[in-house]
mmCIF file of C-alpha atoms in Angstrom:
data_model
loop_
_atom_site.group_PDB
_atom_site.id
_atom_site.type_symbol
_atom_site.label_atom_id
_atom_site.label_comp_id
_atom_site.label_asym_id
_atom_site.label_seq_id
_atom_site.Cartn_x
_atom_site.Cartn_y
_atom_site.Cartn_z
ATOM 1 C CA MET A 1 10.585 -6.919 -41.009
ATOM 2 C CA THR A 2 13.481 -4.544 -40.539
ATOM 3 C CA THR A 3 12.071 -3.029 -37.360
ATOM 4 C CA THR A 4 14.755 -2.497 -34.723
ATOM 5 C CA GLN A 5 13.904 -4.213 -31.457
ATOM 6 C CA HIS A 6 14.230 -1.677 -28.670
ATOM 7 C CA GLU A 7 14.524 -2.601 -25.028
ATOM 8 C CA THR A 8 11.484 -2.132 -22.799
ATOM 9 C CA GLU A 9 12.458 -1.050 -19.278
ATOM 10 C CA ILE A 10 9.946 -1.790 -16.513
ATOM 11 C CA ALA A 11 11.128 -0.196 -13.252
ATOM 12 C CA ALA A 12 9.630 -0.374 -9.764
ATOM 13 C CA SER A 13 10.731 2.541 -7.614
ATOM 14 C CA PRO A 14 11.998 1.678 -4.120
ATOM 15 C CA ASP A 15 10.741 5.054 -2.839
ATOM 16 C CA VAL A 16 7.193 5.446 -4.188
ATOM 17 C CA PRO A 17 4.573 2.887 -5.304
ATOM 18 C CA THR A 18 5.076 3.492 -9.008
ATOM 19 C CA ILE A 19 5.882 1.453 -12.096
ATOM 20 C CA THR A 20 7.798 3.314 -14.806
ATOM 21 C CA ILE A 21 7.858 1.850 -18.318
ATOM 22 C CA THR A 22 10.313 3.343 -20.833
ATOM 23 C CA ARG A 23 10.524 2.444 -24.522
ATOM 24 C CA GLU A 24 11.826 4.072 -27.703
ATOM 25 C CA PHE A 25 10.094 3.870 -31.066
ATOM 26 C CA ASP A 26 11.479 4.535 -34.555
ATOM 27 C CA ALA A 27 8.600 6.814 -35.503
ATOM 28 C CA PRO A 28 7.743 10.501 -35.039
ATOM 29 C CA ARG A 29 5.893 11.607 -31.942
ATOM 30 C CA GLU A 30 2.655 12.580 -33.749
ATOM 31 C CA LEU A 31 2.325 9.060 -35.125
ATOM 32 C CA VAL A 32 3.051 7.397 -31.771
ATOM 33 C CA PHE A 33 0.484 9.662 -30.120
ATOM 34 C CA ARG A 34 -2.136 8.678 -32.715
ATOM 35 C CA ALA A 35 -1.428 4.991 -32.041
ATOM 36 C CA TRP A 36 -2.090 5.558 -28.312
ATOM 37 C CA THR A 37 -5.270 7.580 -28.741
ATOM 38 C CA GLU A 38 -7.205 6.402 -31.833
ATOM 39 C CA PRO A 39 -9.260 3.317 -30.883
ATOM 40 C CA ASP A 40 -8.895 1.479 -34.204
ATOM 41 C CA LEU A 41 -5.101 1.785 -33.859
ATOM 42 C CA VAL A 42 -5.013 0.941 -30.118
ATOM 43 C CA ALA A 43 -6.916 -2.275 -30.817
ATOM 44 C CA ARG A 44 -4.200 -3.361 -33.271
ATOM 45 C CA TRP A 45 -1.246 -3.343 -30.861
ATOM 46 C CA MET A 46 -2.137 -3.188 -27.152
ATOM 47 C CA GLY A 47 -1.641 -6.328 -25.069
ATOM 48 C CA PRO A 48 -0.067 -9.748 -25.695
ATOM 49 C CA ARG A 49 0.048 -11.189 -29.226
ATOM 50 C CA SER A 50 -2.304 -14.064 -28.363
ATOM 51 C CA VAL A 51 -5.061 -11.750 -27.114
ATOM 52 C CA THR A 52 -7.909 -10.043 -28.976
ATOM 53 C CA MET A 53 -8.883 -6.540 -27.836
ATOM 54 C CA ASN A 54 -12.529 -5.473 -27.903
ATOM 55 C CA ILE A 55 -12.775 -1.758 -27.243
ATOM 56 C CA THR A 56 -16.278 -1.105 -25.920
ATOM 57 C CA GLN A 57 -15.895 2.553 -24.917
ATOM 58 C CA TRP A 58 -13.370 5.135 -26.138
ATOM 59 C CA ASP A 59 -13.846 8.873 -25.732
ATOM 60 C CA CYS A 60 -10.252 10.080 -25.703
ATOM 61 C CA ARG A 61 -10.564 13.673 -24.472
ATOM 62 C CA ARG A 62 -10.155 15.390 -21.089
ATOM 63 C CA GLY A 63 -13.043 14.071 -18.991
ATOM 64 C CA GLY A 64 -13.797 11.171 -21.331
ATOM 65 C CA SER A 65 -13.704 7.472 -20.494
ATOM 66 C CA TRP A 66 -12.625 4.129 -21.923
ATOM 67 C CA ALA A 67 -13.247 0.399 -21.486
ATOM 68 C CA TYR A 68 -12.104 -2.759 -23.236
ATOM 69 C CA SER A 69 -12.108 -6.481 -22.775
ATOM 70 C CA ALA A 70 -9.201 -8.676 -23.766
ATOM 71 C CA GLY A 71 -8.983 -12.434 -24.194
ATOM 72 C CA ARG A 72 -8.344 -15.370 -26.468
ATOM 73 C CA GLU A 73 -10.919 -16.388 -29.085
ATOM 74 C CA GLY A 74 -12.772 -19.576 -28.119
ATOM 75 C CA GLU A 75 -11.951 -19.182 -24.450
ATOM 76 C CA ASP A 76 -14.246 -17.902 -21.737
ATOM 77 C CA GLY A 77 -13.277 -15.222 -19.337
ATOM 78 C CA PHE A 78 -12.298 -12.168 -21.313
ATOM 79 C CA ALA A 79 -10.828 -9.692 -18.819
ATOM 80 C CA THR A 80 -12.470 -6.274 -18.666
ATOM 81 C CA PHE A 81 -10.626 -3.028 -17.895
ATOM 82 C CA TYR A 82 -11.970 0.507 -17.563
ATOM 83 C CA GLY A 83 -11.004 4.035 -16.626
ATOM 84 C CA SER A 84 -11.236 7.740 -17.329
ATOM 85 C CA PHE A 85 -9.136 10.121 -19.394
ATOM 86 C CA HIS A 86 -8.014 12.869 -17.019
ATOM 87 C CA ASP A 87 -5.994 14.806 -19.597
ATOM 88 C CA VAL A 88 -5.205 14.462 -23.288
ATOM 89 C CA ARG A 89 -2.538 16.878 -24.522
ATOM 90 C CA ALA A 90 -1.561 16.055 -28.113
ATOM 91 C CA PRO A 91 1.070 15.030 -29.062
ATOM 92 C CA GLU A 92 2.883 14.707 -25.759
ATOM 93 C CA ARG A 93 0.817 13.664 -22.762
ATOM 94 C CA LEU A 94 -2.020 11.312 -21.800
ATOM 95 C CA VAL A 95 -3.256 10.885 -18.205
ATOM 96 C CA GLN A 96 -5.800 8.208 -17.398
ATOM 97 C CA THR A 97 -7.078 5.986 -14.621
ATOM 98 C CA PHE A 98 -6.962 2.190 -14.947
ATOM 99 C CA THR A 99 -8.805 -0.632 -13.179
ATOM 100 C CA TRP A 100 -9.127 -4.349 -13.874
ATOM 101 C CA GLU A 101 -12.761 -5.287 -13.174
ATOM 102 C CA GLY A 102 -11.579 -8.272 -11.092
ATOM 103 C CA ALA A 103 -9.972 -5.957 -8.517
ATOM 104 C CA PRO A 104 -12.243 -2.897 -8.578
ATOM 105 C CA ASP A 105 -10.692 -1.338 -5.456
ATOM 106 C CA SER A 106 -7.236 -1.153 -7.082
ATOM 107 C CA VAL A 107 -6.992 1.960 -9.220
ATOM 108 C CA SER A 108 -3.871 3.133 -11.051
ATOM 109 C CA LEU A 109 -3.237 6.675 -12.218
ATOM 110 C CA GLU A 110 -1.192 6.503 -15.421
ATOM 111 C CA THR A 111 0.748 9.346 -17.027
ATOM 112 C CA MET A 112 2.208 8.692 -20.484
ATOM 113 C CA THR A 113 4.594 11.255 -21.967
ATOM 114 C CA LEU A 114 6.174 11.237 -25.420
ATOM 115 C CA GLU A 115 9.547 12.930 -25.955
ATOM 116 C CA GLU A 116 10.887 13.770 -29.411
ATOM 117 C CA LEU A 117 14.294 12.229 -30.141
ATOM 118 C CA PRO A 118 16.724 13.007 -33.000
ATOM 119 C CA GLY A 119 16.108 11.202 -36.280
ATOM 120 C CA GLY A 120 12.314 11.169 -36.064
ATOM 121 C CA ARG A 121 12.289 8.830 -33.103
ATOM 122 C CA THR A 122 10.209 9.004 -29.911
ATOM 123 C CA ARG A 123 10.759 8.016 -26.300
ATOM 124 C CA CYS A 124 7.617 6.899 -24.444
ATOM 125 C CA VAL A 125 7.644 7.069 -20.629
ATOM 126 C CA GLY A 126 4.665 5.736 -18.700
ATOM 127 C CA VAL A 127 4.387 6.217 -14.941
ATOM 128 C CA SER A 128 1.664 4.353 -13.011
ATOM 129 C CA VAL A 129 1.047 5.148 -9.363
ATOM 130 C CA VAL A 130 -1.169 3.399 -6.814
ATOM 131 C CA ASP A 131 -1.599 4.172 -3.127
ATOM 132 C CA SER A 132 0.313 1.224 -1.630
ATOM 133 C CA PHE A 133 3.378 -0.914 -2.335
ATOM 134 C CA GLU A 134 1.240 -4.049 -1.876
ATOM 135 C CA VAL A 135 -1.011 -3.113 -4.807
ATOM 136 C CA ARG A 136 1.992 -2.014 -6.896
ATOM 137 C CA ASP A 137 3.789 -5.319 -6.305
ATOM 138 C CA ALA A 138 0.621 -7.320 -7.068
ATOM 139 C CA ILE A 139 0.351 -5.541 -10.442
ATOM 140 C CA LEU A 140 4.044 -6.210 -11.161
ATOM 141 C CA SER A 141 3.678 -9.941 -10.441
ATOM 142 C CA SER A 142 0.459 -10.272 -12.506
ATOM 143 C CA GLY A 143 2.322 -11.074 -15.720
ATOM 144 C CA MET A 144 1.776 -7.564 -17.065
ATOM 145 C CA ASP A 145 5.313 -7.530 -18.474
ATOM 146 C CA THR A 146 4.425 -9.974 -21.267
ATOM 147 C CA GLY A 147 1.558 -7.768 -22.395
ATOM 148 C CA VAL A 148 3.705 -4.647 -22.294
ATOM 149 C CA ILE A 149 6.683 -6.119 -24.183
ATOM 150 C CA GLU A 150 4.647 -7.964 -26.830
ATOM 151 C CA GLY A 151 2.307 -4.980 -27.188
ATOM 152 C CA PHE A 152 5.236 -2.687 -27.927
ATOM 153 C CA GLU A 153 6.566 -5.179 -30.522
ATOM 154 C CA GLN A 154 3.164 -5.014 -32.208
ATOM 155 C CA LEU A 155 3.272 -1.212 -31.928
ATOM 156 C CA ASP A 156 6.680 -1.207 -33.722
ATOM 157 C CA GLU A 157 5.069 -3.155 -36.561
ATOM 158 C CA LEU A 158 1.989 -0.925 -36.688
ATOM 159 C CA LEU A 159 4.093 2.257 -36.731
ATOM 160 C CA GLU A 160 6.164 0.891 -39.614
ATOM 161 C CA THR A 161 2.965 0.128 -41.560
ATOM 162 C CA LEU A 162 1.594 3.600 -40.865
ATOM 163 C CA GLU A 163 4.847 5.290 -41.889
ATOM 164 C CA THR A 164 5.038 3.288 -45.122
ATOM 165 C CA SER A 165 1.438 4.125 -46.043
ATOM 166 C CA ARG A 166 1.775 7.867 -45.462
ATOM 167 C CA MET B 1 -26.232 25.440 16.349
ATOM 168 C CA THR B 2 -25.897 22.273 18.383
ATOM 169 C CA THR B 3 -23.629 20.595 15.854
ATOM 170 C CA THR B 4 -20.771 18.724 17.495
ATOM 171 C CA GLN B 5 -17.386 19.828 16.189
ATOM 172 C CA HIS B 6 -15.454 16.753 15.164
ATOM 173 C CA GLU B 7 -11.716 16.710 14.656
ATOM 174 C CA THR B 8 -10.378 16.643 11.092
ATOM 175 C CA GLU B 9 -7.210 14.560 10.801
ATOM 176 C CA ILE B 10 -4.911 15.352 7.865
ATOM 177 C CA ALA B 11 -2.084 12.804 7.732
ATOM 178 C CA ALA B 12 0.929 12.617 5.418
ATOM 179 C CA SER B 13 2.323 9.098 5.221
ATOM 180 C CA PRO B 14 6.103 8.769 5.653
ATOM 181 C CA ASP B 15 6.077 5.692 3.372
ATOM 182 C CA VAL B 16 3.980 6.639 0.329
ATOM 183 C CA PRO B 17 3.137 10.036 -1.255
ATOM 184 C CA THR B 18 -0.401 10.144 0.098
ATOM 185 C CA ILE B 19 -2.539 12.516 2.146
ATOM 186 C CA THR B 20 -5.211 10.831 4.265
ATOM 187 C CA ILE B 21 -8.078 12.958 5.600
ATOM 188 C CA THR B 22 -10.352 11.426 8.251
ATOM 189 C CA ARG B 23 -13.499 13.038 9.660
ATOM 190 C CA GLU B 24 -16.680 11.839 11.381
ATOM 191 C CA PHE B 25 -20.123 13.287 10.711
ATOM 192 C CA ASP B 26 -23.303 13.054 12.817
ATOM 193 C CA ALA B 27 -25.432 11.971 9.883
ATOM 194 C CA PRO B 28 -26.239 8.679 8.136
ATOM 195 C CA ARG B 29 -24.034 7.497 5.305
ATOM 196 C CA GLU B 30 -26.667 7.900 2.556
ATOM 197 C CA LEU B 31 -27.001 11.582 3.402
ATOM 198 C CA VAL B 32 -23.231 12.180 3.527
ATOM 199 C CA PHE B 33 -22.864 10.430 0.172
ATOM 200 C CA ARG B 34 -25.560 12.679 -1.345
ATOM 201 C CA ALA B 35 -23.727 15.760 -0.045
ATOM 202 C CA TRP B 36 -20.539 14.587 -1.817
ATOM 203 C CA THR B 37 -22.163 13.695 -5.139
ATOM 204 C CA GLU B 38 -25.110 16.057 -5.832
ATOM 205 C CA PRO B 39 -23.755 19.290 -7.321
ATOM 206 C CA ASP B 40 -26.272 21.653 -5.672
ATOM 207 C CA LEU B 41 -25.254 20.201 -2.286
ATOM 208 C CA VAL B 42 -21.508 20.126 -3.037
ATOM 209 C CA ALA B 43 -21.615 23.844 -3.928
ATOM 210 C CA ARG B 44 -23.044 24.604 -0.468
ATOM 211 C CA TRP B 45 -20.184 23.205 1.630
ATOM 212 C CA MET B 46 -16.948 22.487 -0.259
ATOM 213 C CA GLY B 47 -13.980 24.819 0.348
ATOM 214 C CA PRO B 48 -13.267 27.678 2.749
ATOM 215 C CA ARG B 49 -16.145 29.775 4.149
ATOM 216 C CA SER B 50 -14.984 32.927 2.339
ATOM 217 C CA VAL B 51 -15.051 31.280 -1.084
ATOM 218 C CA THR B 52 -17.866 30.924 -3.607
ATOM 219 C CA MET B 53 -18.006 27.694 -5.613
ATOM 220 C CA ASN B 54 -19.122 27.762 -9.241
ATOM 221 C CA ILE B 55 -19.613 24.220 -10.467
ATOM 222 C CA THR B 56 -19.286 24.325 -14.262
ATOM 223 C CA GLN B 57 -19.318 20.576 -15.002
ATOM 224 C CA TRP B 58 -20.681 17.724 -12.879
ATOM 225 C CA ASP B 59 -21.464 14.287 -14.257
ATOM 226 C CA CYS B 60 -21.048 12.122 -11.164
ATOM 227 C CA ARG B 61 -20.964 8.597 -12.598
ATOM 228 C CA ARG B 62 -18.231 6.126 -13.515
ATOM 229 C CA GLY B 63 -16.493 7.711 -16.504
ATOM 230 C CA GLY B 64 -18.006 11.155 -15.922
ATOM 231 C CA SER B 65 -16.131 14.384 -15.246
ATOM 232 C CA TRP B 66 -16.298 17.513 -13.098
ATOM 233 C CA ALA B 67 -14.952 21.075 -12.969
ATOM 234 C CA TYR B 68 -15.443 24.066 -10.733
ATOM 235 C CA SER B 69 -13.949 27.449 -10.029
ATOM 236 C CA ALA B 70 -13.644 28.872 -6.550
ATOM 237 C CA GLY B 71 -12.916 32.394 -5.393
ATOM 238 C CA ARG B 72 -14.065 35.469 -3.527
ATOM 239 C CA GLU B 73 -16.760 37.735 -4.995
ATOM 240 C CA GLY B 74 -15.328 40.995 -6.278
ATOM 241 C CA GLU B 75 -11.827 39.590 -6.596
ATOM 242 C CA ASP B 76 -10.143 38.461 -9.752
ATOM 243 C CA GLY B 77 -8.455 35.145 -10.103
ATOM 244 C CA PHE B 78 -10.970 32.466 -9.339
ATOM 245 C CA ALA B 79 -9.065 29.178 -9.188
ATOM 246 C CA THR B 80 -10.235 26.431 -11.533
ATOM 247 C CA PHE B 81 -10.064 22.717 -10.733
ATOM 248 C CA TYR B 82 -11.038 19.734 -12.874
ATOM 249 C CA GLY B 83 -10.995 15.954 -12.988
ATOM 250 C CA SER B 84 -12.753 12.722 -13.854
ATOM 251 C CA PHE B 85 -14.931 10.362 -11.853
ATOM 252 C CA HIS B 86 -13.275 6.959 -12.077
ATOM 253 C CA ASP B 87 -15.820 5.135 -9.898
ATOM 254 C CA VAL B 88 -19.016 6.063 -8.073
ATOM 255 C CA ARG B 89 -20.329 3.311 -5.785
ATOM 256 C CA ALA B 90 -23.252 4.606 -3.713
ATOM 257 C CA PRO B 91 -23.310 5.030 -0.763
ATOM 258 C CA GLU B 92 -19.757 4.079 0.104
ATOM 259 C CA ARG B 93 -17.064 4.959 -2.418
ATOM 260 C CA LEU B 94 -16.080 7.755 -4.803
ATOM 261 C CA VAL B 95 -12.838 7.697 -6.847
ATOM 262 C CA GLN B 96 -11.839 10.750 -8.846
ATOM 263 C CA THR B 97 -8.858 12.572 -10.314
ATOM 264 C CA PHE B 98 -8.057 16.142 -9.271
ATOM 265 C CA THR B 99 -5.968 18.915 -10.852
ATOM 266 C CA TRP B 100 -5.609 22.623 -10.143
ATOM 267 C CA GLU B 101 -5.435 24.370 -13.515
ATOM 268 C CA GLY B 102 -2.393 26.368 -12.303
ATOM 269 C CA ALA B 103 -0.310 23.172 -12.021
ATOM 270 C CA PRO B 104 -1.709 20.991 -14.796
ATOM 271 C CA ASP B 105 1.063 18.390 -14.572
ATOM 272 C CA SER B 106 0.208 17.585 -10.927
ATOM 273 C CA VAL B 107 -2.627 15.090 -10.810
ATOM 274 C CA SER B 108 -4.042 13.518 -7.650
ATOM 275 C CA LEU B 109 -6.024 10.285 -7.524
ATOM 276 C CA GLU B 110 -8.550 10.570 -4.703
ATOM 277 C CA THR B 111 -10.486 7.726 -3.070
ATOM 278 C CA MET B 112 -13.220 8.689 -0.616
ATOM 279 C CA THR B 113 -14.860 5.956 1.450
ATOM 280 C CA LEU B 114 -17.756 6.290 3.863
ATOM 281 C CA GLU B 115 -18.060 3.872 6.803
ATOM 282 C CA GLU B 116 -21.262 3.476 8.813
ATOM 283 C CA LEU B 117 -20.796 4.100 12.549
ATOM 284 C CA PRO B 118 -23.208 3.319 15.414
ATOM 285 C CA GLY B 119 -25.879 5.909 16.126
ATOM 286 C CA GLY B 120 -26.451 6.959 12.532
ATOM 287 C CA ARG B 121 -23.009 8.505 12.224
ATOM 288 C CA THR B 122 -20.492 8.215 9.364
ATOM 289 C CA ARG B 123 -16.713 8.181 9.102
ATOM 290 C CA CYS B 124 -15.300 9.706 5.929
ATOM 291 C CA VAL B 125 -11.786 8.679 4.869
ATOM 292 C CA GLY B 126 -10.201 10.339 1.846
ATOM 293 C CA VAL B 127 -6.880 9.134 0.452
ATOM 294 C CA SER B 128 -5.096 11.227 -2.204
ATOM 295 C CA VAL B 129 -2.036 9.845 -3.950
ATOM 296 C CA VAL B 130 0.395 11.538 -6.332
ATOM 297 C CA ASP B 131 3.535 10.112 -7.903
ATOM 298 C CA SER B 132 6.177 11.975 -5.870
ATOM 299 C CA PHE B 133 6.762 13.253 -2.343
ATOM 300 C CA GLU B 134 7.641 16.679 -3.785
ATOM 301 C CA VAL B 135 4.170 17.112 -5.274
ATOM 302 C CA ARG B 136 2.509 15.679 -2.148
ATOM 303 C CA ASP B 137 4.379 18.129 0.101
ATOM 304 C CA ALA B 138 3.596 21.075 -2.210
ATOM 305 C CA ILE B 139 -0.131 20.240 -1.933
ATOM 306 C CA LEU B 140 0.156 19.971 1.871
ATOM 307 C CA SER B 141 1.805 23.377 2.155
ATOM 308 C CA SER B 142 -0.672 25.086 -0.220
ATOM 309 C CA GLY B 143 -3.061 26.013 2.577
ATOM 310 C CA MET B 144 -5.451 23.208 1.648
ATOM 311 C CA ASP B 145 -6.058 22.463 5.348
ATOM 312 C CA THR B 146 -8.144 25.619 5.806
ATOM 313 C CA GLY B 147 -10.417 24.631 2.941
ATOM 314 C CA VAL B 148 -10.788 21.094 4.245
ATOM 315 C CA ILE B 149 -11.520 22.038 7.867
ATOM 316 C CA GLU B 150 -13.894 24.931 7.094
ATOM 317 C CA GLY B 151 -15.547 22.912 4.333
ATOM 318 C CA PHE B 152 -16.304 20.099 6.765
ATOM 319 C CA GLU B 153 -17.744 22.609 9.270
ATOM 320 C CA GLN B 154 -20.061 23.814 6.509
ATOM 321 C CA LEU B 155 -20.873 20.176 5.692
ATOM 322 C CA ASP B 156 -21.848 19.599 9.365
ATOM 323 C CA GLU B 157 -24.275 22.499 9.078
ATOM 324 C CA LEU B 158 -25.661 21.344 5.716
ATOM 325 C CA LEU B 159 -26.184 17.778 6.995
ATOM 326 C CA GLU B 160 -28.075 19.099 10.027
ATOM 327 C CA THR B 161 -30.318 21.170 7.740
ATOM 328 C CA LEU B 162 -30.952 18.150 5.470
ATOM 329 C CA GLU B 163 -31.723 15.881 8.438
ATOM 330 C CA THR B 164 -34.156 18.407 9.934
ATOM 331 C CA SER B 165 -35.967 18.843 6.619
ATOM 332 C CA ARG B 166 -36.423 15.133 5.951
#
């Protein structure tokens, strides 16, 4: 692989209960947007390397909804997540809600924006907000960083495959 | 009318970008929940007295969506609002997203909970969160308080009608 490893920044604001995740990708915005919104592509990169994604619902349009379970083959206890798509504005913006079934009263509102960069690259900025710092800090300490960082490494690889096959 | 006028509290937290609206109703929780979730009932109370509600989309279930326009008959410029239902847990909890079409990048996540009170009464607590204080304060200064207070007065009247007709 010749994929450049970009840094993933995961930032917790001191002022508002948000988590902001910033990452650059060496692929054009249209392709990155497809990888975030087409279920067969999402299933190939999202989450930690060791985990299998089963997408059980995916209607990626304004007012649609999604659900998936994630886990390791041969182990019990796949974790289920669900939410709604509030807005889908190709190729630049995706707004959705997010809940882990194990904590159904904790709901995140997630806004993902894609910015075009020179040289056919793309910057992805995801902002998640919840209504308290307690919930925000619980999400941060849940080990979500491993899933985010490894998921983006898998997304680098997927984008390279998609670019090569175009 | 013998309806008691309860106080509507609209509170802006100094710590997080939320608006919390608290109101009691002299009706049982099941009835208040119906008035929040059945579109023909919602259209009869939500918003200021002078405004007509046209509900154009209403699928009140987890993963469903909603949209309505509101305005004054004979005037142009009905305002359109839309969002998704993230969770619907009868008779106690409703979680939805909310956007005014005129500011499509401002999205609120709203959690409405209904608590049973003695004497067949109900306390309604709505918490809206956005991802910045600027957006929160713009919503607060939009004149939304008139719609909330007058809407709840109309809801008092609707609930009394529904209780009498049961």
